[in-house]
PDB file of C-alpha atoms in Angstrom:
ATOM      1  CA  UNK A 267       8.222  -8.896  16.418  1.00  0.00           C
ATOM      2  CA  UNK A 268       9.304  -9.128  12.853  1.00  0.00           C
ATOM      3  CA  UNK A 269       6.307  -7.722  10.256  1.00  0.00           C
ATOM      4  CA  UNK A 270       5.581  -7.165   6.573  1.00  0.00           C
ATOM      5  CA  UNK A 271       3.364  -3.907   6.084  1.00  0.00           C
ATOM      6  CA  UNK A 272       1.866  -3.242   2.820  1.00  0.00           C
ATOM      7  CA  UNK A 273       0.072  -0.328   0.756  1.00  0.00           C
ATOM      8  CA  UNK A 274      -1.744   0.630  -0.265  1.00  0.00           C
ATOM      9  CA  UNK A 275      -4.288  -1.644   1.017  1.00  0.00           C
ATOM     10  CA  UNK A 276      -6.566  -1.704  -2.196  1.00  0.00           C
ATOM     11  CA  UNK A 277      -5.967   0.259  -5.228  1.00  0.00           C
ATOM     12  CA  UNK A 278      -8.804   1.063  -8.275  1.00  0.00           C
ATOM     13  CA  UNK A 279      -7.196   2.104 -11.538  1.00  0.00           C
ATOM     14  CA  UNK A 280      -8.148   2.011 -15.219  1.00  0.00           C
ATOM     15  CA  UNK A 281      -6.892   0.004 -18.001  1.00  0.00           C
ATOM     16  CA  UNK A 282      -3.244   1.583 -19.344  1.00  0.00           C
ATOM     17  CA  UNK A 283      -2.311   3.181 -15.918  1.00  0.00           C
ATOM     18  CA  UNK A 284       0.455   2.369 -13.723  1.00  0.00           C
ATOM     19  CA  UNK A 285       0.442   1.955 -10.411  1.00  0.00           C
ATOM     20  CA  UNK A 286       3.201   0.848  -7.529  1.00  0.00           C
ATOM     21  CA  UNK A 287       2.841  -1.025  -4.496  1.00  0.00           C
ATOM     22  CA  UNK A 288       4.578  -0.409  -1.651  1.00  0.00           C
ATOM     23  CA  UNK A 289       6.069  -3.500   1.176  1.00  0.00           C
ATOM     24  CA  UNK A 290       8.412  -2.543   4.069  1.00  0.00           C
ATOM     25  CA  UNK A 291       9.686  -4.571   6.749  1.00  0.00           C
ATOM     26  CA  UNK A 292      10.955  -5.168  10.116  1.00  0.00           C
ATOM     27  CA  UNK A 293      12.815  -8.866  10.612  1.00  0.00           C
ATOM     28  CA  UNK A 294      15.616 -10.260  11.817  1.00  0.00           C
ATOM     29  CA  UNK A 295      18.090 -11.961   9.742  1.00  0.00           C
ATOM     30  CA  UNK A 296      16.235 -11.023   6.653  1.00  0.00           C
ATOM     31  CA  UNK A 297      17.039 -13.584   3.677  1.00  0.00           C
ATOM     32  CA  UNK A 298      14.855 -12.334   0.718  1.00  0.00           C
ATOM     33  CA  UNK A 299      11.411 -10.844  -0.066  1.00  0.00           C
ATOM     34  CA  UNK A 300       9.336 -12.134  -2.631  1.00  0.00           C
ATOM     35  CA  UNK A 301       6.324 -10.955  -4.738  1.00  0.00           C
ATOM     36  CA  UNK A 302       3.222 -12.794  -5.205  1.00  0.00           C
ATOM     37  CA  UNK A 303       0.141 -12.603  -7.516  1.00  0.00           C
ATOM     38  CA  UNK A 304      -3.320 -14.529  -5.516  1.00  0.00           C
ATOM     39  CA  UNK A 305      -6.022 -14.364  -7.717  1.00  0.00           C
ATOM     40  CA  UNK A 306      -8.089 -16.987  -5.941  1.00  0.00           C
ATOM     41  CA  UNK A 307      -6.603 -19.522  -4.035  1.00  0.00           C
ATOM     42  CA  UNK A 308      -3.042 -20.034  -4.896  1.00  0.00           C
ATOM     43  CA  UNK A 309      -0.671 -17.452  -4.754  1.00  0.00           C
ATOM     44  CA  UNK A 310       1.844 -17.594  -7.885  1.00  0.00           C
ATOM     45  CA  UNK A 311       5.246 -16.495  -7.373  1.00  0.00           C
ATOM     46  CA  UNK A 312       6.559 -12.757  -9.379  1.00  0.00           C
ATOM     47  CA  UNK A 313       9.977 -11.925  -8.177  1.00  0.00           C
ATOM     48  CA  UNK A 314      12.446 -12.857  -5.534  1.00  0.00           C
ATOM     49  CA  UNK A 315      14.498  -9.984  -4.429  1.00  0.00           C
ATOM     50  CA  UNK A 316      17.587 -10.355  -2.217  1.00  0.00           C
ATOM     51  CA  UNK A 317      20.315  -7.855  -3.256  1.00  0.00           C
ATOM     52  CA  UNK A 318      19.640  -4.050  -3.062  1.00  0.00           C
ATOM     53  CA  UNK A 319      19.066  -1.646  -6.248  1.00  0.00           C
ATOM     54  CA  UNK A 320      18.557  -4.664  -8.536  1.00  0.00           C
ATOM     55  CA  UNK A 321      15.495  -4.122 -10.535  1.00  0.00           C
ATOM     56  CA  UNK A 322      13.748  -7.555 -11.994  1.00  0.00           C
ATOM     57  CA  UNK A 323      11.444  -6.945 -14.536  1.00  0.00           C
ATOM     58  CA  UNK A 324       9.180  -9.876 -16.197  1.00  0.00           C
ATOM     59  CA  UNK A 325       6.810  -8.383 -18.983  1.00  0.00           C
ATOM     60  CA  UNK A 326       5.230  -5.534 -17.263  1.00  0.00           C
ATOM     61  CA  UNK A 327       5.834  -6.193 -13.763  1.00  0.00           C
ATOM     62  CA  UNK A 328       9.246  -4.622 -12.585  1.00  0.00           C
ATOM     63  CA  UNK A 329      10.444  -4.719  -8.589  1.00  0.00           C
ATOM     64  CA  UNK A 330      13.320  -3.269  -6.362  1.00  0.00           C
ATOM     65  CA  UNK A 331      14.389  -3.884  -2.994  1.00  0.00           C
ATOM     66  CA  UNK A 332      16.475  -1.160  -0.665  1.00  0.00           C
ATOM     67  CA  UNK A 333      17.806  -3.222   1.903  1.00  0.00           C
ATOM     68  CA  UNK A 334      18.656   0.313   3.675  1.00  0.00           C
ATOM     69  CA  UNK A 335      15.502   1.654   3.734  1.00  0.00           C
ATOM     70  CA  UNK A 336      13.697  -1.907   4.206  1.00  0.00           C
ATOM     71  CA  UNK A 337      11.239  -1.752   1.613  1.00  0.00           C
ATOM     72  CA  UNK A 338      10.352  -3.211  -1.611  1.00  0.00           C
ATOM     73  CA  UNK A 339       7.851  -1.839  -4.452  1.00  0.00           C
ATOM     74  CA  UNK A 340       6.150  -3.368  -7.158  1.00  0.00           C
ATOM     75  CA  UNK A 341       5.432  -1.350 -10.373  1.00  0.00           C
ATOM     76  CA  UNK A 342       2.948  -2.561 -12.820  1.00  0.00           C
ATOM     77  CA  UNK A 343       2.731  -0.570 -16.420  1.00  0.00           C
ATOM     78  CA  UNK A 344       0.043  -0.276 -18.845  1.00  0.00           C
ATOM     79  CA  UNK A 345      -2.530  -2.028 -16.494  1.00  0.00           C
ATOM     80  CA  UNK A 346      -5.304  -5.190 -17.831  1.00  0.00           C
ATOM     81  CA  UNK A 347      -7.958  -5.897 -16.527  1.00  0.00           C
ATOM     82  CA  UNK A 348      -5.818  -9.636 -15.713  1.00  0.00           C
ATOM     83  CA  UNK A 349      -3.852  -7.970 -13.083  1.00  0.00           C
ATOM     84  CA  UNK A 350      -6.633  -7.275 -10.762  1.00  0.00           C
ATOM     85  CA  UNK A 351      -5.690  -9.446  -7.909  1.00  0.00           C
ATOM     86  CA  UNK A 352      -4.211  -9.541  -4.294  1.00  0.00           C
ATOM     87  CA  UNK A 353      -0.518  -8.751  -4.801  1.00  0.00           C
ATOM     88  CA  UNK A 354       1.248 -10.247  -1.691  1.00  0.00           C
ATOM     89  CA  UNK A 355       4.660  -9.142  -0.189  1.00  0.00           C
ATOM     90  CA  UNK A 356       6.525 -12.037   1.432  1.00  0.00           C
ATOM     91  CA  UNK A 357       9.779 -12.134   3.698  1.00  0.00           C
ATOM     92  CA  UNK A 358      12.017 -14.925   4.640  1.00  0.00           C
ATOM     93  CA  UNK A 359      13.362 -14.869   7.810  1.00  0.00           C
ATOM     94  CA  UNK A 360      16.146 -17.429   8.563  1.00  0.00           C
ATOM     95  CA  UNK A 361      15.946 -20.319   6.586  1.00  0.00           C
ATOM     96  CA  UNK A 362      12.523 -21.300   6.318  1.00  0.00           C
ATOM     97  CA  UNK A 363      10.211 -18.403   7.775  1.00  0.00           C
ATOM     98  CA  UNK A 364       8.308 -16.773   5.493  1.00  0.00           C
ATOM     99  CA  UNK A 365       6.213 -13.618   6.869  1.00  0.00           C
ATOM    100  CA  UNK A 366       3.390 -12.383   4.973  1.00  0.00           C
ATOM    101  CA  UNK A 367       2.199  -8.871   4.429  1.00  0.00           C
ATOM    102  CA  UNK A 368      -1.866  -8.501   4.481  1.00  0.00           C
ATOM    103  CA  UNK A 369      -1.447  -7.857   0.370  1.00  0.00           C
ATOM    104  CA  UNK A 370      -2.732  -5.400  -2.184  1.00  0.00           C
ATOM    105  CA  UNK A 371      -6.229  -5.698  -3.299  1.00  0.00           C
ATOM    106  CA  UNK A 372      -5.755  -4.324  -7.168  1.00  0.00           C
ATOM    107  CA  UNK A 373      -8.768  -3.699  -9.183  1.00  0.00           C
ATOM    108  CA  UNK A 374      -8.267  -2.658 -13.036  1.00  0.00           C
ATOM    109  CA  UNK A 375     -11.563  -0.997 -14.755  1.00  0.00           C
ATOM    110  CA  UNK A 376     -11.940  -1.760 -18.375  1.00  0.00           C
TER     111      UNK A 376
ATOM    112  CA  UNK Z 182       2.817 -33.735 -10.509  1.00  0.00           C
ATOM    113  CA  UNK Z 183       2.740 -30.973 -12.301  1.00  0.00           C
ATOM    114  CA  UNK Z 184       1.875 -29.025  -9.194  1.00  0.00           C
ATOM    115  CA  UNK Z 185       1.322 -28.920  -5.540  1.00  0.00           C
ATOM    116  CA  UNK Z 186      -2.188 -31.199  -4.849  1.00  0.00           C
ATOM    117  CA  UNK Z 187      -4.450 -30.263  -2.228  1.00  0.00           C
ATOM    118  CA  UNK Z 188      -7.592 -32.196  -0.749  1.00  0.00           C
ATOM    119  CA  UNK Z 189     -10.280 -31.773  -0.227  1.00  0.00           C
ATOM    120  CA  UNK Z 190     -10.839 -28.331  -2.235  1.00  0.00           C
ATOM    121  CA  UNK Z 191     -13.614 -27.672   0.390  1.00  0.00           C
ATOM    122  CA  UNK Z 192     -14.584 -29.417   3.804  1.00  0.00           C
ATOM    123  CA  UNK Z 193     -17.376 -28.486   5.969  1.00  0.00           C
ATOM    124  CA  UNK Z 194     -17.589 -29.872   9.314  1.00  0.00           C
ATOM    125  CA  UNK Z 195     -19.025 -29.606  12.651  1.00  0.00           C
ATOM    126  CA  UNK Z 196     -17.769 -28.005  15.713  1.00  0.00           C
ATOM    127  CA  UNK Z 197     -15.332 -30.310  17.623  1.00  0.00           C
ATOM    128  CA  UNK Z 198     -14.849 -33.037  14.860  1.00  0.00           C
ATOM    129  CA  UNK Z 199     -11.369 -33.591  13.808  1.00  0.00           C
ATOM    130  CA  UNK Z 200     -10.485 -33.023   9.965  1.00  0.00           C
ATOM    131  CA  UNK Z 201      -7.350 -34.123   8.150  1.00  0.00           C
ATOM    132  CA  UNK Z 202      -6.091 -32.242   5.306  1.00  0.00           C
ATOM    133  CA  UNK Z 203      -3.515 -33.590   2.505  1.00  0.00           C
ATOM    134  CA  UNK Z 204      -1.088 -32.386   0.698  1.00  0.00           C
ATOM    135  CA  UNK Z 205       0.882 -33.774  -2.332  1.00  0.00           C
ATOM    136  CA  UNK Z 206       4.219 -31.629  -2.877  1.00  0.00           C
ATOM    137  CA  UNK Z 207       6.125 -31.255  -6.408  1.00  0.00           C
ATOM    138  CA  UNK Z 208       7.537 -34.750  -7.523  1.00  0.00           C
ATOM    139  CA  UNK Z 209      11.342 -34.069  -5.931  1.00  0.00           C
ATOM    140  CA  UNK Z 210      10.393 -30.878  -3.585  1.00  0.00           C
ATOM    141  CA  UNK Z 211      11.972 -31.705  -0.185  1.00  0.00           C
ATOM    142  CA  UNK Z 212      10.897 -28.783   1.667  1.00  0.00           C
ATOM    143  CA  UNK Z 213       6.642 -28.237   2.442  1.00  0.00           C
ATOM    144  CA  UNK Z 214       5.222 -25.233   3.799  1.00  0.00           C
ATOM    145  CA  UNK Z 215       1.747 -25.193   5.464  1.00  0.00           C
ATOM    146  CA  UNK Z 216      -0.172 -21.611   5.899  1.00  0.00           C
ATOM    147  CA  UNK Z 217      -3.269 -20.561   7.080  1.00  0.00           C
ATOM    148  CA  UNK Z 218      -5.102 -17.496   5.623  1.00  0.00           C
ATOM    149  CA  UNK Z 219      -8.284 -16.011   7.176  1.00  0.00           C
ATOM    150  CA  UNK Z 220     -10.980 -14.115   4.962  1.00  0.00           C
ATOM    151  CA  UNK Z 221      -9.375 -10.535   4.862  1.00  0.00           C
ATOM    152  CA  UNK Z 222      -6.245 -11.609   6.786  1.00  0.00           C
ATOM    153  CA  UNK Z 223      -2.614 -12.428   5.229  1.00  0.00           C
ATOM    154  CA  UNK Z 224      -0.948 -15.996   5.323  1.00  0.00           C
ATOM    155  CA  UNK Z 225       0.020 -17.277   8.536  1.00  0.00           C
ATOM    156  CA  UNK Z 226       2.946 -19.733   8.546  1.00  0.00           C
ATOM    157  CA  UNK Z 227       2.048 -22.644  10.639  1.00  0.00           C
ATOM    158  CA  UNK Z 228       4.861 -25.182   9.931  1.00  0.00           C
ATOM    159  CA  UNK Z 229       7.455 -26.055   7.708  1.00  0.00           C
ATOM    160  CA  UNK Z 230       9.008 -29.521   6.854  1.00  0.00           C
ATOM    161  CA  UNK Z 231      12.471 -30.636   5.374  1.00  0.00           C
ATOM    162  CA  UNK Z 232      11.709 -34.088   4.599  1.00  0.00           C
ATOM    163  CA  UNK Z 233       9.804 -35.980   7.247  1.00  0.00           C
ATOM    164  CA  UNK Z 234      10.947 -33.309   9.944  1.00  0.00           C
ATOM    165  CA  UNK Z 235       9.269 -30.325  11.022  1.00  0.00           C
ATOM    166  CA  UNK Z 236      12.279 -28.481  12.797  1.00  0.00           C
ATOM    167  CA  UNK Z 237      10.008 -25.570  14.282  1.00  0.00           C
ATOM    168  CA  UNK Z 238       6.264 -26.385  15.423  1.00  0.00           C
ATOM    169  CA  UNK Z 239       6.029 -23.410  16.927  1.00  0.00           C
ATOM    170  CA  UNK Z 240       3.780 -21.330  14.213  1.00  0.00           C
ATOM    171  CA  UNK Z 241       0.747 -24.069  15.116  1.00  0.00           C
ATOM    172  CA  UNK Z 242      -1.886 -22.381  16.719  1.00  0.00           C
ATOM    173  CA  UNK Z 243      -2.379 -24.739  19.391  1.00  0.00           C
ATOM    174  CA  UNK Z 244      -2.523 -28.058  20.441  1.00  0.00           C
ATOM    175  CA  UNK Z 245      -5.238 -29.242  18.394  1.00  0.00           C
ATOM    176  CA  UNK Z 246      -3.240 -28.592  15.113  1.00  0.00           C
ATOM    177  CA  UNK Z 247      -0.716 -31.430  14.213  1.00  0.00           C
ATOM    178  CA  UNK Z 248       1.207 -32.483  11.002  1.00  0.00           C
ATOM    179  CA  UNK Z 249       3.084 -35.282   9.387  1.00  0.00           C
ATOM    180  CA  UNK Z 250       4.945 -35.970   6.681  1.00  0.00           C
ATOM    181  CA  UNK Z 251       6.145 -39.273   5.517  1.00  0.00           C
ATOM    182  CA  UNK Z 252       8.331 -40.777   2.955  1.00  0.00           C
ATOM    183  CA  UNK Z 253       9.818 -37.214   2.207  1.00  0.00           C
ATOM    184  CA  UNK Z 254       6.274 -36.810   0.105  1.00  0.00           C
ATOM    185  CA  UNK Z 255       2.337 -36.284   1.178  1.00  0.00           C
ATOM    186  CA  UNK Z 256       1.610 -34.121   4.477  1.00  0.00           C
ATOM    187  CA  UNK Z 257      -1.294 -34.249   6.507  1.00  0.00           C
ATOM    188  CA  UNK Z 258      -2.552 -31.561   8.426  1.00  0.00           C
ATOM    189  CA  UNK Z 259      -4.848 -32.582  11.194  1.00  0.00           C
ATOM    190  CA  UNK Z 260      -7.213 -30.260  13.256  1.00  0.00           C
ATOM    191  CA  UNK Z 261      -8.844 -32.366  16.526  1.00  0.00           C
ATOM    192  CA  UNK Z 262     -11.854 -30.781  18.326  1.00  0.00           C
ATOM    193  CA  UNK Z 263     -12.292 -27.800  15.150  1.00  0.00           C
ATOM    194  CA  UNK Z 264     -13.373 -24.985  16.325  1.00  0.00           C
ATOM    195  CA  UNK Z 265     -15.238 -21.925  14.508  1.00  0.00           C
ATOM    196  CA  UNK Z 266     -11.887 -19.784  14.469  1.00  0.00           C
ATOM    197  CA  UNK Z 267     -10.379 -22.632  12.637  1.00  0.00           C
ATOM    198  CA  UNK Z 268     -12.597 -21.885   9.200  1.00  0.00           C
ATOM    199  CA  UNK Z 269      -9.923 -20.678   7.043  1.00  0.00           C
ATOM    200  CA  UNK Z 270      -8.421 -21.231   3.629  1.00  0.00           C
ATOM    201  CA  UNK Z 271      -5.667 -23.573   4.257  1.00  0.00           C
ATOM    202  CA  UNK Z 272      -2.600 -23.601   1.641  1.00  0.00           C
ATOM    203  CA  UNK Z 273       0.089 -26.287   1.356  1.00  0.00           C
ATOM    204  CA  UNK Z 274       3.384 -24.831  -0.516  1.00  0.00           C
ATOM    205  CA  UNK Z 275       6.279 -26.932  -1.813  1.00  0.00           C
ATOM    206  CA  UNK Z 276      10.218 -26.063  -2.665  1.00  0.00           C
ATOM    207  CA  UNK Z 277      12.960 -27.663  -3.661  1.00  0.00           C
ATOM    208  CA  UNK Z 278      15.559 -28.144  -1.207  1.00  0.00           C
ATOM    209  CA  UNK Z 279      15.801 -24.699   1.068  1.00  0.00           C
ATOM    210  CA  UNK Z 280      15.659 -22.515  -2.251  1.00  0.00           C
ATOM    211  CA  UNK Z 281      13.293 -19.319  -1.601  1.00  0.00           C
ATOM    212  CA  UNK Z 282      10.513 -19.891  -4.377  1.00  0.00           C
ATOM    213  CA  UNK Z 283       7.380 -21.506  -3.267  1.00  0.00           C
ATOM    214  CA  UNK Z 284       5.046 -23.334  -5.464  1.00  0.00           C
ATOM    215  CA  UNK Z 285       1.184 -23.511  -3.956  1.00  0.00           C
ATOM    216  CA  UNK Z 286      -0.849 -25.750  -4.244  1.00  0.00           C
ATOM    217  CA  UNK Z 287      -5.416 -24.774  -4.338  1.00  0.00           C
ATOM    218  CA  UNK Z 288      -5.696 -24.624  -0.636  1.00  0.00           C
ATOM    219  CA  UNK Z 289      -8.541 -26.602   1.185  1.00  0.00           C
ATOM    220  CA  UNK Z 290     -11.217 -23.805   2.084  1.00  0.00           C
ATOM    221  CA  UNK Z 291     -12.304 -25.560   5.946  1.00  0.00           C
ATOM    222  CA  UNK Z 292     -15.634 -24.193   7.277  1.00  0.00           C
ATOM    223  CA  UNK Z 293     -16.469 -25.214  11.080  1.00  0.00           C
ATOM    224  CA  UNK Z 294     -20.103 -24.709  11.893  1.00  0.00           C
TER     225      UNK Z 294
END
């Protein structure tokens, strides 16, 4: 049964810290993995990630995928309190199935 | 639009009424996503359309769930006979063409008394 497992499941940090998150997988014919932010409803899409060792980087956000290993991460820098959301891990299966990991429940203290 | 249209934000209904949801797509998106996500729980896929067709059903929980699209543009979502388990946030994504990136729309938050 293909499946997305995230961690940590929630994370507390202070302003200025950094923190990763962690998504590894088991599918078949695996397509690409992508990064989402959900602050309340709507998930907004980070990164799409489908060739190995290839760091994207937007602002302070910066992901990898190791298609070996099966696993993506997600590093945040210098943490704001804006970042505290559910950071969900996505991967796309075939041509249109997407399989969601449980997400990241990120808190950042002022 | 600007961005992917849901309605209603919020619907509260009674055990074993039927409730439709919509879902306006990205002016041009052909391909529309619809998930289901459970307090505490991750998105569930339940069905995916390229156009008007929906080439795998096979992610709807049962029976009682059905969708449509027409005219390559708004999808309905229908739930017949809701039940309790139903009450979920459910989220309507849009792409263009079979390219990865999903746009989302609100999500329609259904609660089945």
């Amino acid at each position: 049964e293909d499946k997305v497992v995230q961690s940590p499941l929630s994370l507390v940090v202070h302003e200025g810290d950094t923190v990763t998150l962690n998504c590894s997988y088991e599918v078949t014919n695996f397509r690409s993995l992508l990064w989402y932010k959900q602050e309340k409803k709507a998930p907004t899409f980070l990164f799409m990630l489908t060739s190995s060792g290839i760091e994207k980087k937007s602002g302070r956000l910066s992901s990898i995928l190791d298609k070996k290993e099966l696993f993506s991460i997600l590093n945040i820098t210098a943490t704001q309190t804006g970042d505290s959301a559910v950071y969900l891990c996505a991967v796309v299966s075939g041509t249109y199935k997407y399989i969601f990991g449980t997400g990241t429940r990120l808190k950042v203290l002022a | 639009g600007a961005g992917v249209s849901q309605s209603p934000s919020n619907k509260v209904t009674e055990k074993g009424k039927d409730v439709e949801l919509r879902c306006d797509p990205i002016s041009g998106h052909t391909a529309l996503y619809w998930y289901r996500q459970s307090l505490g729980q991750g998105l569930e896929f339940l069905i995916y359309f390229q156009g008007n067709s929906a080439p795998d059903k096979s992610g709807l929980p049962s029976d009682r769930f059905s969708a449509e699209r027409t005219g390559g543009s708004v999808s309905t979502l229908t739930i017949q006979r809701t039940q309790q388990e139903d009450s979920a946030v459910y989220l309507c994504a849009s792409s263009f063409g079979r390219q990865e990136t999903q746009y989302f729309g609100p999500g329609t938050r259904l609660l089945v008394l």
